[in-house]
Amino acid sequence: MKRKRFTEEQIIGVLKESEAGTKTDDICRRHGISSATFYSWRKKYGGMDASEAKRLRGLEVENAKLNRIVADQMLDMSSMKELLAKNW
């Protein structure tokens, strides 16, 4: 699994620098990121505070767990339907 180099708090700090008026190219060069990465961060985290980013991360983790639970239940249901559909 790919390791993240920046935390949400650091990403928001980088975006705050941009809002303060620093040029995007200078920010990207200073932090060692591409401009595409910067713009994708801005799309995802634009206008957020650090607390909101933590909440978003928690919701994403919870959503992934719920999706796994639903997938497991669907698998169980489909196997039961196949078992019951067989002619004895």
mmCIF file of C-alpha atoms in Angstrom:
data_model
loop_
_atom_site.group_PDB
_atom_site.id
_atom_site.type_symbol
_atom_site.label_atom_id
_atom_site.label_comp_id
_atom_site.label_asym_id
_atom_site.label_seq_id
_atom_site.Cartn_x
_atom_site.Cartn_y
_atom_site.Cartn_z
ATOM 1 C CA MET A 1 0.000 0.000 0.000
ATOM 2 C CA LYS A 2 1.275 3.433 -0.884
ATOM 3 C CA ARG A 3 2.366 5.552 2.061
ATOM 4 C CA LYS A 4 1.198 9.143 2.257
ATOM 5 C CA ARG A 5 3.909 11.754 2.584
ATOM 6 C CA PHE A 6 1.647 14.516 3.861
ATOM 7 C CA THR A 7 -0.981 14.523 6.574
ATOM 8 C CA GLU A 8 -4.274 16.341 6.149
ATOM 9 C CA GLU A 9 -3.040 19.091 8.446
ATOM 10 C CA GLN A 10 0.061 19.619 6.301
ATOM 11 C CA ILE A 11 -2.026 19.661 3.133
ATOM 12 C CA ILE A 12 -4.330 22.287 4.592
ATOM 13 C CA GLY A 13 -1.266 24.313 5.609
ATOM 14 C CA VAL A 14 -0.014 24.231 2.023
ATOM 15 C CA LEU A 15 -3.420 25.361 0.772
ATOM 16 C CA LYS A 16 -3.497 28.198 3.321
ATOM 17 C CA GLU A 17 -0.183 29.431 1.889
ATOM 18 C CA SER A 18 -1.831 29.621 -1.503
ATOM 19 C CA GLU A 19 -4.782 31.537 -0.079
ATOM 20 C CA ALA A 20 -2.339 33.987 1.479
ATOM 21 C CA GLY A 21 -1.202 34.971 -2.008
ATOM 22 C CA THR A 22 1.907 32.889 -2.677
ATOM 23 C CA LYS A 23 2.282 31.646 -6.247
ATOM 24 C CA THR A 24 1.329 28.045 -6.878
ATOM 25 C CA ASP A 25 4.612 27.208 -8.613
ATOM 26 C CA ASP A 26 6.619 28.496 -5.637
ATOM 27 C CA ILE A 27 4.544 26.477 -3.180
ATOM 28 C CA CYS A 28 4.882 23.299 -5.258
ATOM 29 C CA ARG A 29 8.643 23.715 -5.580
ATOM 30 C CA ARG A 30 9.096 24.400 -1.858
ATOM 31 C CA HIS A 31 7.091 21.370 -0.744
ATOM 32 C CA GLY A 32 8.229 19.018 -3.512
ATOM 33 C CA ILE A 33 4.841 18.343 -5.073
ATOM 34 C CA SER A 34 3.532 18.643 -8.602
ATOM 35 C CA SER A 35 1.020 21.234 -9.623
ATOM 36 C CA ALA A 36 -1.448 18.431 -10.418
ATOM 37 C CA THR A 37 -1.138 17.196 -6.835
ATOM 38 C CA PHE A 38 -1.692 20.717 -5.550
ATOM 39 C CA TYR A 39 -4.850 21.165 -7.596
ATOM 40 C CA SER A 40 -6.238 17.764 -6.596
ATOM 41 C CA TRP A 41 -5.605 18.687 -2.942
ATOM 42 C CA ARG A 42 -7.350 22.004 -3.494
ATOM 43 C CA LYS A 43 -10.312 20.192 -5.040
ATOM 44 C CA LYS A 44 -10.572 17.786 -2.107
ATOM 45 C CA TYR A 45 -9.547 19.928 0.875
ATOM 46 C CA GLY A 46 -10.270 23.467 -0.344
ATOM 47 C CA GLY A 47 -11.905 25.601 2.345
ATOM 48 C CA MET A 48 -11.499 23.032 5.123
ATOM 49 C CA ASP A 49 -10.016 23.354 8.576
ATOM 50 C CA ALA A 50 -7.848 20.680 10.184
ATOM 51 C CA SER A 51 -10.733 19.444 12.345
ATOM 52 C CA GLU A 52 -12.971 19.025 9.310
ATOM 53 C CA ALA A 53 -10.237 17.032 7.542
ATOM 54 C CA LYS A 54 -9.947 14.679 10.521
ATOM 55 C CA ARG A 55 -13.718 14.207 10.496
ATOM 56 C CA LEU A 56 -13.634 13.502 6.752
ATOM 57 C CA ARG A 57 -10.940 10.858 7.236
ATOM 58 C CA GLY A 58 -12.995 9.201 9.977
ATOM 59 C CA LEU A 59 -16.078 9.148 7.781
ATOM 60 C CA GLU A 60 -14.110 7.622 4.906
ATOM 61 C CA VAL A 61 -12.831 4.833 7.167
ATOM 62 C CA GLU A 62 -16.326 4.167 8.491
ATOM 63 C CA ASN A 63 -17.739 4.117 4.958
ATOM 64 C CA ALA A 64 -15.118 1.577 3.853
ATOM 65 C CA LYS A 65 -16.018 -0.697 6.777
ATOM 66 C CA LEU A 66 -19.720 -0.473 5.972
ATOM 67 C CA ASN A 67 -19.072 -1.237 2.302
ATOM 68 C CA ARG A 68 -17.132 -4.366 3.290
ATOM 69 C CA ILE A 69 -19.982 -5.481 5.557
ATOM 70 C CA VAL A 70 -22.540 -5.013 2.780
ATOM 71 C CA ALA A 71 -20.359 -6.901 0.296
ATOM 72 C CA ASP A 72 -19.998 -9.816 2.730
ATOM 73 C CA GLN A 73 -23.750 -9.942 3.320
ATOM 74 C CA MET A 74 -24.464 -9.867 -0.414
ATOM 75 C CA LEU A 75 -22.043 -12.753 -0.918
ATOM 76 C CA ASP A 76 -23.729 -14.750 1.832
ATOM 77 C CA MET A 77 -27.163 -14.041 0.385
ATOM 78 C CA SER A 78 -26.182 -15.065 -3.119
ATOM 79 C CA SER A 79 -24.618 -18.322 -1.911
ATOM 80 C CA MET A 80 -27.765 -19.120 0.087
ATOM 81 C CA LYS A 81 -29.959 -18.433 -2.951
ATOM 82 C CA GLU A 82 -27.828 -20.744 -5.073
ATOM 83 C CA LEU A 83 -28.012 -23.450 -2.437
ATOM 84 C CA LEU A 84 -31.795 -23.157 -2.100
ATOM 85 C CA ALA A 85 -32.318 -23.036 -5.883
ATOM 86 C CA LYS A 86 -30.812 -26.482 -6.434
ATOM 87 C CA ASN A 87 -33.276 -29.295 -6.999
ATOM 88 C CA TRP A 88 -32.876 -32.014 -4.427
#
